[in-house]
CSV table of C-alpha atoms and ligand atoms in Angstrom, one decimal:
chain,number,residue,atom,x,y,z
A,294,MET,CA,-103.6,213.7,-154.6
A,295,SER,CA,-107.0,213.6,-152.8
A,296,LEU,CA,-110.1,211.6,-152.7
A,297,ASP,CA,-111.5,213.9,-155.5
A,298,ASP,CA,-108.9,212.3,-157.9
A,299,CYS,CA,-110.5,208.9,-157.3
A,300,ARG,CA,-113.6,208.2,-159.4
A,301,MET,CA,-115.9,205.7,-160.9
A,302,ILE,CA,-115.3,205.3,-164.6
A,303,GLU,CA,-117.8,203.7,-167.0
A,304,LEU,CA,-116.1,201.5,-169.6
A,305,PRO,CA,-117.3,200.9,-173.2
A,306,LYS,CA,-119.9,198.1,-173.4
A,307,ILE,CA,-120.6,196.3,-176.7
A,308,HIS,CA,-124.1,194.9,-176.3
A,309,ASP,CA,-124.6,191.6,-178.1
A,310,GLN,CA,-127.2,188.9,-177.8
A,311,ARG,CA,-124.3,186.4,-177.7
A,312,GLY,CA,-123.0,188.1,-174.6
A,313,ASN,CA,-121.7,191.6,-173.8
A,314,LEU,CA,-118.1,192.7,-174.2
A,315,THR,CA,-116.2,195.4,-172.4
A,316,PHE,CA,-112.6,196.5,-173.0
A,317,VAL,CA,-110.1,198.7,-171.3
A,318,GLU,CA,-107.2,200.5,-173.0
A,319,GLY,CA,-104.3,201.9,-171.0
A,320,ASP,CA,-103.9,205.7,-171.1
A,321,ARG,CA,-107.4,206.0,-172.6
A,322,HIS,CA,-110.1,204.5,-170.4
A,323,VAL,CA,-107.7,204.5,-167.4
A,324,PRO,CA,-105.3,207.4,-166.9
A,325,PHE,CA,-102.2,205.3,-166.9
A,326,ASP,CA,-100.2,202.7,-168.8
A,327,ILE,CA,-101.1,199.2,-167.6
A,328,LYS,CA,-98.1,197.3,-166.3
A,329,ARG,CA,-99.6,194.6,-164.1
A,330,VAL,CA,-102.9,192.8,-163.7
A,331,TYR,CA,-104.0,190.7,-160.7
A,332,TYR,CA,-107.3,189.5,-159.3
A,333,LEU,CA,-108.9,188.5,-156.1
A,334,TYR,CA,-111.2,185.5,-156.1
A,335,ASP,CA,-112.5,182.7,-153.8
A,336,VAL,CA,-112.9,185.4,-151.1
A,337,PRO,CA,-114.7,183.9,-148.1
A,338,GLY,CA,-117.9,185.8,-146.9
A,339,GLY,CA,-117.1,188.4,-144.3
A,340,SER,CA,-113.4,188.8,-145.5
A,341,GLU,CA,-111.7,192.1,-145.8
A,342,ARG,CA,-108.8,192.8,-148.3
A,343,GLY,CA,-106.5,195.7,-148.9
A,344,GLY,CA,-105.9,197.8,-145.8
A,345,HIS,CA,-103.0,199.7,-147.2
A,346,ALA,CA,-102.0,202.6,-149.5
A,347,HIS,CA,-99.4,203.1,-152.2
A,348,GLY,CA,-97.0,206.0,-152.6
A,349,LYS,CA,-96.9,206.1,-156.4
A,350,LEU,CA,-99.0,203.2,-157.7
A,351,GLN,CA,-102.2,204.0,-159.6
A,352,GLN,CA,-104.9,201.3,-159.8
A,353,PHE,CA,-108.2,200.5,-161.4
A,354,MET,CA,-110.6,198.0,-159.9
A,355,ILE,CA,-113.4,196.2,-161.6
A,356,ALA,CA,-116.0,193.7,-160.2
A,357,MET,CA,-115.6,191.2,-163.0
A,358,SER,CA,-118.2,189.0,-161.3
A,359,GLY,CA,-120.4,189.5,-158.2
A,360,SER,CA,-120.0,192.6,-156.1
A,361,PHE,CA,-118.0,194.2,-153.3
A,362,ASP,CA,-117.4,197.6,-151.7
A,363,VAL,CA,-114.2,199.7,-152.0
A,364,VAL,CA,-113.6,202.2,-149.2
A,365,LEU,CA,-111.1,205.0,-150.0
A,366,ASN,CA,-109.5,207.4,-147.7
A,367,ASP,CA,-107.0,210.2,-148.5
A,368,GLY,CA,-105.9,210.7,-144.8
A,369,ASP,CA,-108.7,213.3,-144.4
A,370,ARG,CA,-111.9,212.0,-145.9
A,371,GLU,CA,-113.4,208.6,-146.6
A,372,ARG,CA,-115.8,207.4,-149.3
A,373,ARG,CA,-117.4,204.0,-149.9
A,374,PHE,CA,-118.1,202.8,-153.4
A,375,HIS,CA,-120.2,199.7,-154.4
A,376,LEU,CA,-119.0,197.8,-157.4
A,377,ASN,CA,-121.5,195.4,-159.0
A,378,ARG,CA,-121.2,195.9,-162.8
A,379,SER,CA,-118.5,194.5,-165.1
A,380,TYR,CA,-118.4,197.7,-167.1
A,381,ASN,CA,-117.7,200.0,-164.2
A,382,GLY,CA,-114.4,200.5,-162.3
A,383,ILE,CA,-112.8,202.7,-159.8
A,384,TYR,CA,-109.7,204.7,-160.4
A,385,ILE,CA,-107.5,204.8,-157.3
A,386,ALA,CA,-105.0,207.6,-157.2
A,387,PRO,CA,-101.6,207.3,-155.4
A,388,MET,CA,-101.6,208.0,-151.7
A,389,THR,CA,-105.1,206.6,-151.1
A,390,TRP,CA,-105.7,204.2,-148.3
A,391,ARG,CA,-108.2,201.4,-149.4
A,392,TYR,CA,-109.9,198.4,-148.1
A,393,LEU,CA,-112.4,196.1,-149.7
A,394,ASP,CA,-115.3,194.3,-147.9
A,395,ASN,CA,-118.9,193.2,-148.4
A,396,PHE,CA,-117.9,190.6,-151.0
A,397,SER,CA,-120.7,188.6,-152.5
A,398,SER,CA,-120.2,184.9,-153.1
A,399,GLY,CA,-118.3,184.3,-156.3
A,400,ALA,CA,-117.0,187.8,-156.5
A,401,VAL,CA,-113.9,188.4,-158.6
A,402,CYS,CA,-112.0,191.7,-158.3
A,403,LEU,CA,-109.8,192.5,-161.2
A,404,VAL,CA,-107.1,195.1,-160.6
A,405,LEU,CA,-105.1,197.0,-163.3
A,406,ALA,CA,-101.9,198.6,-162.0
A,407,SER,CA,-99.5,201.2,-163.3
A,408,ALA,CA,-96.3,199.4,-162.0
A,409,TYR,CA,-94.9,196.0,-161.1
A,410,TYR,CA,-95.3,194.7,-157.6
A,411,ASP,CA,-93.1,196.7,-155.2
A,412,GLU,CA,-93.4,196.2,-151.5
A,413,ALA,CA,-91.4,199.4,-150.9
A,414,ASP,CA,-94.3,201.4,-152.4
A,415,TYR,CA,-96.7,200.2,-149.7
A,416,TYR,CA,-97.9,202.0,-146.6
A,417,ARG,CA,-99.2,199.2,-144.4
A,418,ASP,CA,-99.5,201.3,-141.3
A,419,TYR,CA,-102.4,203.7,-141.3
A,420,ALA,CA,-100.8,206.2,-138.9
A,421,SER,CA,-97.7,206.6,-141.1
A,422,PHE,CA,-99.8,206.9,-144.2
A,423,GLU,CA,-102.0,209.6,-142.5
A,424,SER,CA,-99.0,211.7,-141.5
A,425,ALA,CA,-97.3,211.3,-145.0
A,426,ALA,CA,-100.7,212.2,-146.7
A,427,GLN,CA,-101.2,215.3,-144.4
A,428,ALA,CA,-97.5,216.4,-144.9
A,429,SER,CA,-97.9,216.1,-148.7
A,430,ARG,CA,-100.9,218.5,-148.6
A,431,THR,CA,-99.2,221.3,-146.7
B,31,LIG,P1,-101.6,192.6,-150.8
B,31,LIG,O1,-101.4,193.7,-151.8
B,31,LIG,O2,-101.3,192.9,-149.4
B,31,LIG,O3,-103.1,192.1,-150.9
B,31,LIG,P2,-104.5,192.7,-150.5
B,31,LIG,O4,-104.3,194.2,-150.5
B,31,LIG,O5,-105.4,192.4,-151.6
B,31,LIG,O6,-105.0,192.2,-149.2
B,31,LIG,O7,-100.8,191.3,-151.3
B,31,LIG,C1,-101.0,190.0,-150.6
B,31,LIG,C2,-99.7,189.2,-150.9
B,31,LIG,O8,-99.5,189.0,-152.3
B,31,LIG,C3,-98.5,189.9,-150.4
B,31,LIG,O9,-97.6,188.9,-149.8
B,31,LIG,C4,-97.8,190.4,-151.7
B,31,LIG,C5,-98.3,189.5,-152.7
B,31,LIG,N1,-98.4,190.1,-154.0
B,31,LIG,C6,-97.5,189.9,-155.0
B,31,LIG,O10,-96.6,189.1,-154.9
B,31,LIG,N2,-97.7,190.5,-156.3
B,31,LIG,C7,-98.8,191.3,-156.5
B,31,LIG,O11,-98.9,191.8,-157.6
B,31,LIG,C8,-99.7,191.6,-155.4
B,31,LIG,C9,-100.9,192.5,-155.6
B,31,LIG,C10,-99.5,190.9,-154.2
């Protein structure tokens, strides 16, 4: 997996004067079956979240409200995305180091995940992630 596998995906948007509606279907709009949903909220200004990678987990992040930046790194290259629309999300492939910053006030980050929470799937140390990522490319 590399940074090129991570991408912004535009979700369907049903325009309505009563309020817009967006939906996400597993294995259709996101390239995995959705097993878990969690969200970050009440994030204080200046905070950073994330700062880890996953060996197998696939994720999809949406700014449900407000905005923030998602910085992705595959152990070789880094890319910064800005999320500020409820109908856009970022697909994060396995073996991608990520951190989130630049949260606006009231921002809510919704995360769809391909598996249950499993601490054993985390890389929390950048140096070990980087060597594992480089080894997987050779
Ligand atoms: P973590 O993934 O490190 O948060 P972030 O990357 O957003 O900074 O998780 C923070 C804590 O929450 C950690 O103790 C693990 C726990 N947690 C769960 O118990 N279940 C979950 O689904 C998630 C995402 C985290």
